[in-house]
PDB file of C-alpha atoms in Angstrom:
ATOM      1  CA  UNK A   5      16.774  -4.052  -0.627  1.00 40.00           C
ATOM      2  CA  UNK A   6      13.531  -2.410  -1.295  1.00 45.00           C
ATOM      3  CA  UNK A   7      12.082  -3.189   2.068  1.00 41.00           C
ATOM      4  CA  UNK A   8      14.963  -1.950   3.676  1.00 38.00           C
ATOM      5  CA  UNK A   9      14.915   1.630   1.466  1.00 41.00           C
ATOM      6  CA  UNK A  10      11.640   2.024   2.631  1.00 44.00           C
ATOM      7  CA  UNK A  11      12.030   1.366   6.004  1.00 41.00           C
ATOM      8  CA  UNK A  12      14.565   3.726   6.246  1.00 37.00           C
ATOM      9  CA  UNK A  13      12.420   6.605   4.641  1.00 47.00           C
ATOM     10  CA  UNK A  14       9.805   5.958   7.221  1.00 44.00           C
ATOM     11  CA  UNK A  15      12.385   6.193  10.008  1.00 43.00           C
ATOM     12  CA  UNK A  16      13.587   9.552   8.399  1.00 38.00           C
ATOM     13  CA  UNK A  17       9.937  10.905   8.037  1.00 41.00           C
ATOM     14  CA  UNK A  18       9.185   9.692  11.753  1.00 41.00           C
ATOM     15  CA  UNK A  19       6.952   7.270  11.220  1.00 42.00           C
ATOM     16  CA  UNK A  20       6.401   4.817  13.634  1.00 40.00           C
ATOM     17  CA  UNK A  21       4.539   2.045  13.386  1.00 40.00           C
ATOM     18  CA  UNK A  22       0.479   1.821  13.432  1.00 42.00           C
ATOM     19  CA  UNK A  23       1.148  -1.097  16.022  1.00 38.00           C
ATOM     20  CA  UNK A  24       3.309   1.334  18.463  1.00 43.00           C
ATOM     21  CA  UNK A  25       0.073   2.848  19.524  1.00 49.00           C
ATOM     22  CA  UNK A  26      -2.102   0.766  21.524  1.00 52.00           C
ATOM     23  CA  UNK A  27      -4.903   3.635  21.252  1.00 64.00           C
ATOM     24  CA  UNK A  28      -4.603   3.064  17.535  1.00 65.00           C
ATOM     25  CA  UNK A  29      -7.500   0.641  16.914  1.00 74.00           C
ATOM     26  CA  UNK A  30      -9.643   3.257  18.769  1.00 76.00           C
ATOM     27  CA  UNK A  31      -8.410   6.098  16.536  1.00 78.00           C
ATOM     28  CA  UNK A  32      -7.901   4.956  12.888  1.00 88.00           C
ATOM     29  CA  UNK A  33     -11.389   2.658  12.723  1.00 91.00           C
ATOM     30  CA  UNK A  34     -14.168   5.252  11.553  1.00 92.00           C
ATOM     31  CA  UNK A  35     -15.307   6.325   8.602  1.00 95.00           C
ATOM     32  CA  UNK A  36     -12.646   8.590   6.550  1.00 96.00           C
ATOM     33  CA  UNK A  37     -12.861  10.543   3.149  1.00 96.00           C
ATOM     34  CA  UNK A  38     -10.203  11.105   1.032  1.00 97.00           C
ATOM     35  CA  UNK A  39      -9.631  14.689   0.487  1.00 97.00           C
ATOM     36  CA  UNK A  40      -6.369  15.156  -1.524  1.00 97.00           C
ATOM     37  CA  UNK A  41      -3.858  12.571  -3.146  1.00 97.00           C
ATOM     38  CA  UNK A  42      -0.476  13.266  -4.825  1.00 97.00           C
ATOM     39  CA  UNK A  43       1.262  10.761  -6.862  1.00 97.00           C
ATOM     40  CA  UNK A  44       4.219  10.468  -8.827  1.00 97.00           C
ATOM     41  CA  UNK A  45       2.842   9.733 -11.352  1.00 95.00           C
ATOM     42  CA  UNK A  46      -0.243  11.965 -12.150  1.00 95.00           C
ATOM     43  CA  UNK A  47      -2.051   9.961 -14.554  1.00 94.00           C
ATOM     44  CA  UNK A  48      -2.374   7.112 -11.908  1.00 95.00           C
ATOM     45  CA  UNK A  49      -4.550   9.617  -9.874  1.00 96.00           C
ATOM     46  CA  UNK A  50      -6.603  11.469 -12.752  1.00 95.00           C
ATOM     47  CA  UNK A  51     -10.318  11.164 -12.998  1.00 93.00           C
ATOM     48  CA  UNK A  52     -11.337   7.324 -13.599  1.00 92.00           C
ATOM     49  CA  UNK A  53      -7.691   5.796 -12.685  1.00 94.00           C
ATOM     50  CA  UNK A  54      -7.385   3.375 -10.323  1.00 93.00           C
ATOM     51  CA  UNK A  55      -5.412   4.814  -7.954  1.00 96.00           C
ATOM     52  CA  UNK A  56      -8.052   7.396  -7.062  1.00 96.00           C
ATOM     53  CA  UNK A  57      -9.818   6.173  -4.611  1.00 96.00           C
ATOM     54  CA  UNK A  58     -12.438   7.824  -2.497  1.00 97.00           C
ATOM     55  CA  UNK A  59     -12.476   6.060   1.038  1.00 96.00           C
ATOM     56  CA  UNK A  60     -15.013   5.283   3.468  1.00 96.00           C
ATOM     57  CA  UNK A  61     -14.049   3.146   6.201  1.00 95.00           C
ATOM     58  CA  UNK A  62     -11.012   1.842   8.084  1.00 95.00           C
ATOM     59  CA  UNK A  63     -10.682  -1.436  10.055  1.00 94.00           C
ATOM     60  CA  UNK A  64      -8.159  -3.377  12.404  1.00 92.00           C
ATOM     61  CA  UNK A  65      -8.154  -6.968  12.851  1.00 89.00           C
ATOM     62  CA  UNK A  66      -6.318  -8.205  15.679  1.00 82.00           C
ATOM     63  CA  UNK A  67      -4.118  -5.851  17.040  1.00 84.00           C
ATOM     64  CA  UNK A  68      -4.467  -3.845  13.815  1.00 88.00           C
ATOM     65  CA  UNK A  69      -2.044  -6.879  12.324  1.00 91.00           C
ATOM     66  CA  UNK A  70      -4.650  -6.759   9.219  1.00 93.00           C
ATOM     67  CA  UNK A  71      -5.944  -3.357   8.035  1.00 94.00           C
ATOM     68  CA  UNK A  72      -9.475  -3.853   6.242  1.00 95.00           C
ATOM     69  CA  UNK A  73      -9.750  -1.017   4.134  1.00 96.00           C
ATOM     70  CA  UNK A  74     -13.167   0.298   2.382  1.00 97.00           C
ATOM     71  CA  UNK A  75     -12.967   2.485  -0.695  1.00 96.00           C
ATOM     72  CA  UNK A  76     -14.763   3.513  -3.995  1.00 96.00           C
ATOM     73  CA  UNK A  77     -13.080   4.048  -8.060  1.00 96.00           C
ATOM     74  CA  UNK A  78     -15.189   5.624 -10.139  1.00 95.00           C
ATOM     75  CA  UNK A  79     -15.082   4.153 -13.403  1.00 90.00           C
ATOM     76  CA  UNK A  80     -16.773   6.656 -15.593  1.00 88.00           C
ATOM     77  CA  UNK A  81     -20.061   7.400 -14.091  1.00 88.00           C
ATOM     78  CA  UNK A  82     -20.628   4.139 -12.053  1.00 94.00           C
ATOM     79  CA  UNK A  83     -18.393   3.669  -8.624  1.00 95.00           C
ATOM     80  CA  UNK A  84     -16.806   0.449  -8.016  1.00 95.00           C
ATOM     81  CA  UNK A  85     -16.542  -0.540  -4.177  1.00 96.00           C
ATOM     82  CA  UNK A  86     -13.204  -2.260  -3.198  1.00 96.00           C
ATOM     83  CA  UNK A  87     -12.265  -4.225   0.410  1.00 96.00           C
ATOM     84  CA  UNK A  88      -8.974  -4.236   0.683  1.00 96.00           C
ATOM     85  CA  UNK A  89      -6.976  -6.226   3.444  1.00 96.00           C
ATOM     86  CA  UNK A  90      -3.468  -5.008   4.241  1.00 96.00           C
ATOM     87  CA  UNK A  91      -1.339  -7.541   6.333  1.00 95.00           C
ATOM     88  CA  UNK A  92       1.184  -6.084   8.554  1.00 94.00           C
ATOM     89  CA  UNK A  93       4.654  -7.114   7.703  1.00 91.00           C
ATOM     90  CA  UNK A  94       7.261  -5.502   9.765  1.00 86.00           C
ATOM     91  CA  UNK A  95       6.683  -1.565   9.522  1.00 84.00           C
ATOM     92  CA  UNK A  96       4.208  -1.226   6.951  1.00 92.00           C
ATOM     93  CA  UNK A  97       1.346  -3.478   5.339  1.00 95.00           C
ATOM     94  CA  UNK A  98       0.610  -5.236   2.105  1.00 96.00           C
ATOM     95  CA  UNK A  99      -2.128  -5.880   0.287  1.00 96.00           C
ATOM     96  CA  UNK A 100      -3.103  -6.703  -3.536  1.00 95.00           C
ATOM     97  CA  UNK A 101      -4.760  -3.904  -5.265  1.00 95.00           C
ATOM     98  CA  UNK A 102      -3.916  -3.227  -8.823  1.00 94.00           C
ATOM     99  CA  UNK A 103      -0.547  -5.419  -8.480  1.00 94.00           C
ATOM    100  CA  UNK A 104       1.487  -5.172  -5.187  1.00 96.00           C
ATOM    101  CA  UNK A 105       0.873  -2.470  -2.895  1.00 96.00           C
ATOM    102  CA  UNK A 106       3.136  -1.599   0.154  1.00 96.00           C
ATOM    103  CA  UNK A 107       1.527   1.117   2.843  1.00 95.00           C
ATOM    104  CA  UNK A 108       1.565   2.765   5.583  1.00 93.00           C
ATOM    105  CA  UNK A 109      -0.469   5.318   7.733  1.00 90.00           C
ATOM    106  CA  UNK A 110       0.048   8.572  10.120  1.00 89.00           C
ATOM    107  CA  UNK A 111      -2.164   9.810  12.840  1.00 88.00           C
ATOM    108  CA  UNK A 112      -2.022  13.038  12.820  1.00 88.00           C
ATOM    109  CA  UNK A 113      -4.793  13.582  15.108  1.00 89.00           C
ATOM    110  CA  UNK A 114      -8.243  12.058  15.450  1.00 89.00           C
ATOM    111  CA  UNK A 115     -10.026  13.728  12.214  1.00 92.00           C
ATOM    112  CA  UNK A 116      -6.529  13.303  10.547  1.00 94.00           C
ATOM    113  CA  UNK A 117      -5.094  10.557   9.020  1.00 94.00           C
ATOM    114  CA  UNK A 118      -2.382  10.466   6.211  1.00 95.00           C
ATOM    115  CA  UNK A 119      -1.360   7.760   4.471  1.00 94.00           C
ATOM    116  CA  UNK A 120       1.881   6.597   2.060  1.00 96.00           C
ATOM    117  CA  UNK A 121       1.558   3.720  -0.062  1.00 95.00           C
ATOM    118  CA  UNK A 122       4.043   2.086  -2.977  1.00 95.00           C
ATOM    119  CA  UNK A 123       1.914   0.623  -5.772  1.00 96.00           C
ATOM    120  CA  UNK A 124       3.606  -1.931  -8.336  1.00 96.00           C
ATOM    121  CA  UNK A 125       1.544  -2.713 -11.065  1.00 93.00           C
ATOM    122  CA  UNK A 126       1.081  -5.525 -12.975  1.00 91.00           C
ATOM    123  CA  UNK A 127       3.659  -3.895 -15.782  1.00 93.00           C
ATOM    124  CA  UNK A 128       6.258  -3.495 -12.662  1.00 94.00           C
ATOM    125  CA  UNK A 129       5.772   0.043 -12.895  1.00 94.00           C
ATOM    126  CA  UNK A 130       6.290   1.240  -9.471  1.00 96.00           C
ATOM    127  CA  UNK A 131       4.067   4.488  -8.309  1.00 96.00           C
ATOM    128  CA  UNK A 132       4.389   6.267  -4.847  1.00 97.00           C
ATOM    129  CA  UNK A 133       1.084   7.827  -3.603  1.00 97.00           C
ATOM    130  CA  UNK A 134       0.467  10.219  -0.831  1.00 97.00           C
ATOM    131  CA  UNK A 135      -2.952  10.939   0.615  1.00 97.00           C
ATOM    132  CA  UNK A 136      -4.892  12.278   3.464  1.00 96.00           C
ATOM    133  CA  UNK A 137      -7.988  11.380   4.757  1.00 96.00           C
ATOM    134  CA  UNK A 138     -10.398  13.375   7.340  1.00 95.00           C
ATOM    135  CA  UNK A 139     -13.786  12.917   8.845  1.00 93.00           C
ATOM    136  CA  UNK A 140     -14.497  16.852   7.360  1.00 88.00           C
ATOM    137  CA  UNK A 141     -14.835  18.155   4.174  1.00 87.00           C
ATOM    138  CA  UNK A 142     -11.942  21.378   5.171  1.00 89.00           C
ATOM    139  CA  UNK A 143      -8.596  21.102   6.141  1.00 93.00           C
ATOM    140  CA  UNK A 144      -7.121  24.014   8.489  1.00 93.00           C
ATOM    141  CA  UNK A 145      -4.242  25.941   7.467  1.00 94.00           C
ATOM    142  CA  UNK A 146      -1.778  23.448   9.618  1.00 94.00           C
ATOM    143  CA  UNK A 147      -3.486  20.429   8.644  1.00 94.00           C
ATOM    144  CA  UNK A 148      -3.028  21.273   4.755  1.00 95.00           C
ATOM    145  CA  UNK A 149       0.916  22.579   5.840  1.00 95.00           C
ATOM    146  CA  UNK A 150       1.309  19.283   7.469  1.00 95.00           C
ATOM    147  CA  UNK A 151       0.034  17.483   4.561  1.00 96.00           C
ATOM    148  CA  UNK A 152       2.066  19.316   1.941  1.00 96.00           C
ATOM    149  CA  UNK A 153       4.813  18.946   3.700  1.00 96.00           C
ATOM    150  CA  UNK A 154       4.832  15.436   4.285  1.00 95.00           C
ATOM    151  CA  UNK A 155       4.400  15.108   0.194  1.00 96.00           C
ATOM    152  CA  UNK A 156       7.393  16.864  -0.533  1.00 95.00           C
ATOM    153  CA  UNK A 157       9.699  14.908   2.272  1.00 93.00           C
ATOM    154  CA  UNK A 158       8.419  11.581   0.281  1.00 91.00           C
ATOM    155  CA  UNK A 159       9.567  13.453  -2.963  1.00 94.00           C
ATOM    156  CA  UNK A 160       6.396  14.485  -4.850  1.00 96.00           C
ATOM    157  CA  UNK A 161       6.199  17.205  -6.397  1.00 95.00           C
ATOM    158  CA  UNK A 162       3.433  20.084  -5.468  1.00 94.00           C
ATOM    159  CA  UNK A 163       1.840  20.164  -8.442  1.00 96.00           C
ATOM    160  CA  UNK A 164       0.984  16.546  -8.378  1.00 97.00           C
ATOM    161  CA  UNK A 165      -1.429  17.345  -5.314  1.00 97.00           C
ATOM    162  CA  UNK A 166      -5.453  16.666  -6.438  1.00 96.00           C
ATOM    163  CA  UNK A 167      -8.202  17.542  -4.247  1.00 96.00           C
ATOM    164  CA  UNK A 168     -10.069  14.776  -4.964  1.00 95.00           C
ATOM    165  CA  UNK A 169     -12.875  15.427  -2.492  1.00 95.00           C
ATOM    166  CA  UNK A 170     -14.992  17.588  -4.985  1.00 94.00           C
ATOM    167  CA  UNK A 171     -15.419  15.036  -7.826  1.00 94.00           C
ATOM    168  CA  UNK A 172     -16.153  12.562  -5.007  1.00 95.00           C
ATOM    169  CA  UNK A 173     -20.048  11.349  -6.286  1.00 94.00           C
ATOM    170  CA  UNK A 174     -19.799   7.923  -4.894  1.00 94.00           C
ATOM    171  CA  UNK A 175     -22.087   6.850  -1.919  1.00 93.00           C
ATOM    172  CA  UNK A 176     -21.247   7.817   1.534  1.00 86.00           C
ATOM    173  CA  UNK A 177     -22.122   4.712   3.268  1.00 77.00           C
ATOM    174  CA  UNK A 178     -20.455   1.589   2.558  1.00 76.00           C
ATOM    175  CA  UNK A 179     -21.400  -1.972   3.929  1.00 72.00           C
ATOM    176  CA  UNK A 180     -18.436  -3.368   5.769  1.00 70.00           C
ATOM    177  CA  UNK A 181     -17.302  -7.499   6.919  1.00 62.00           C
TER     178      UNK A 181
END
């Protein structure tokens, strides 16, 4: 039932899926920063949680039928690095990454990406998360409208958007597979 809720808010939003686009590979492997995150559930994204993470680097497998993704959590002072592989299933990937964690990502154009994900915890606790990542440190005007308003058709509120970009200390380069 889940699966199928969630596929149908990614049809409503437009999504399609990152396989649909045979350029994809080309477009979403790079390095990426994340610049804001919204969550419905704030604490999840505060300062030293784990669901703030401060990417680096996208990969595709195969088709892009496994997602490697490349990020940092800061805990305190000192960063943690993370790998993360997402396997496609269906419309959307999972991976394991603080419990179960159900994803997928946008193009909107090549310094754009944003990204949805569904993170169950180890509690059950279920927390929806939306980010966006960009190879510059500024969004324009359209590419922050864009962003805002594809938080608020997922149902997060505005005032649950972080720019997470300026406590971003972590190193810049990150050793990939």
């Amino acid at each position: 039932m889940k699966v199928a809720i969630l596929l149908l808010m990614l049809n409503l939003l437009g999504v399609s899926s990152v396989m649909m686009n045979k350029n994809l590979k080309k477009k979403i492997e790079g390095n990426w920063q994340t610049v804001y995150l919204a969550s419905s559930s704030v604490e999840k994204i505060k300062e030293g949680s784990p669901l703030r993470t401060y990417f680096r680097r996208i990969e595709c497998g195969k088709k892009c039928k496994q997602i490697y993704l490349y990020f940092y959590v800061k805990r305190g002072n000192d960063c943690q690095k993370y790998e993360i592989i997402g396997k496609k299933r269906q419309e959307f990937y999972q991976a394991q990454y603080e419990g179960k964690t159900t994803f997928m990502v946008k193009m909107v154009n090549e310094k754009i990406l944003l990204f949805h994900y569904f993170n169950k915890d180890r509690t059950g606790k279920v927390t929806r998360v939306a980010g966006i990542l960009a190879k510059a440190k500024q969004l324009t005007k359209d590419e922050m409208t864009q962003y805002m308003d594809f938080v608020e058709e997922i149902g997060i509120e505005d005032e649950n958007v972080q720019r997470v970009l300026d406590t971003d200390t972590c190193p810049k380069k990150i050793k990939t597979r």
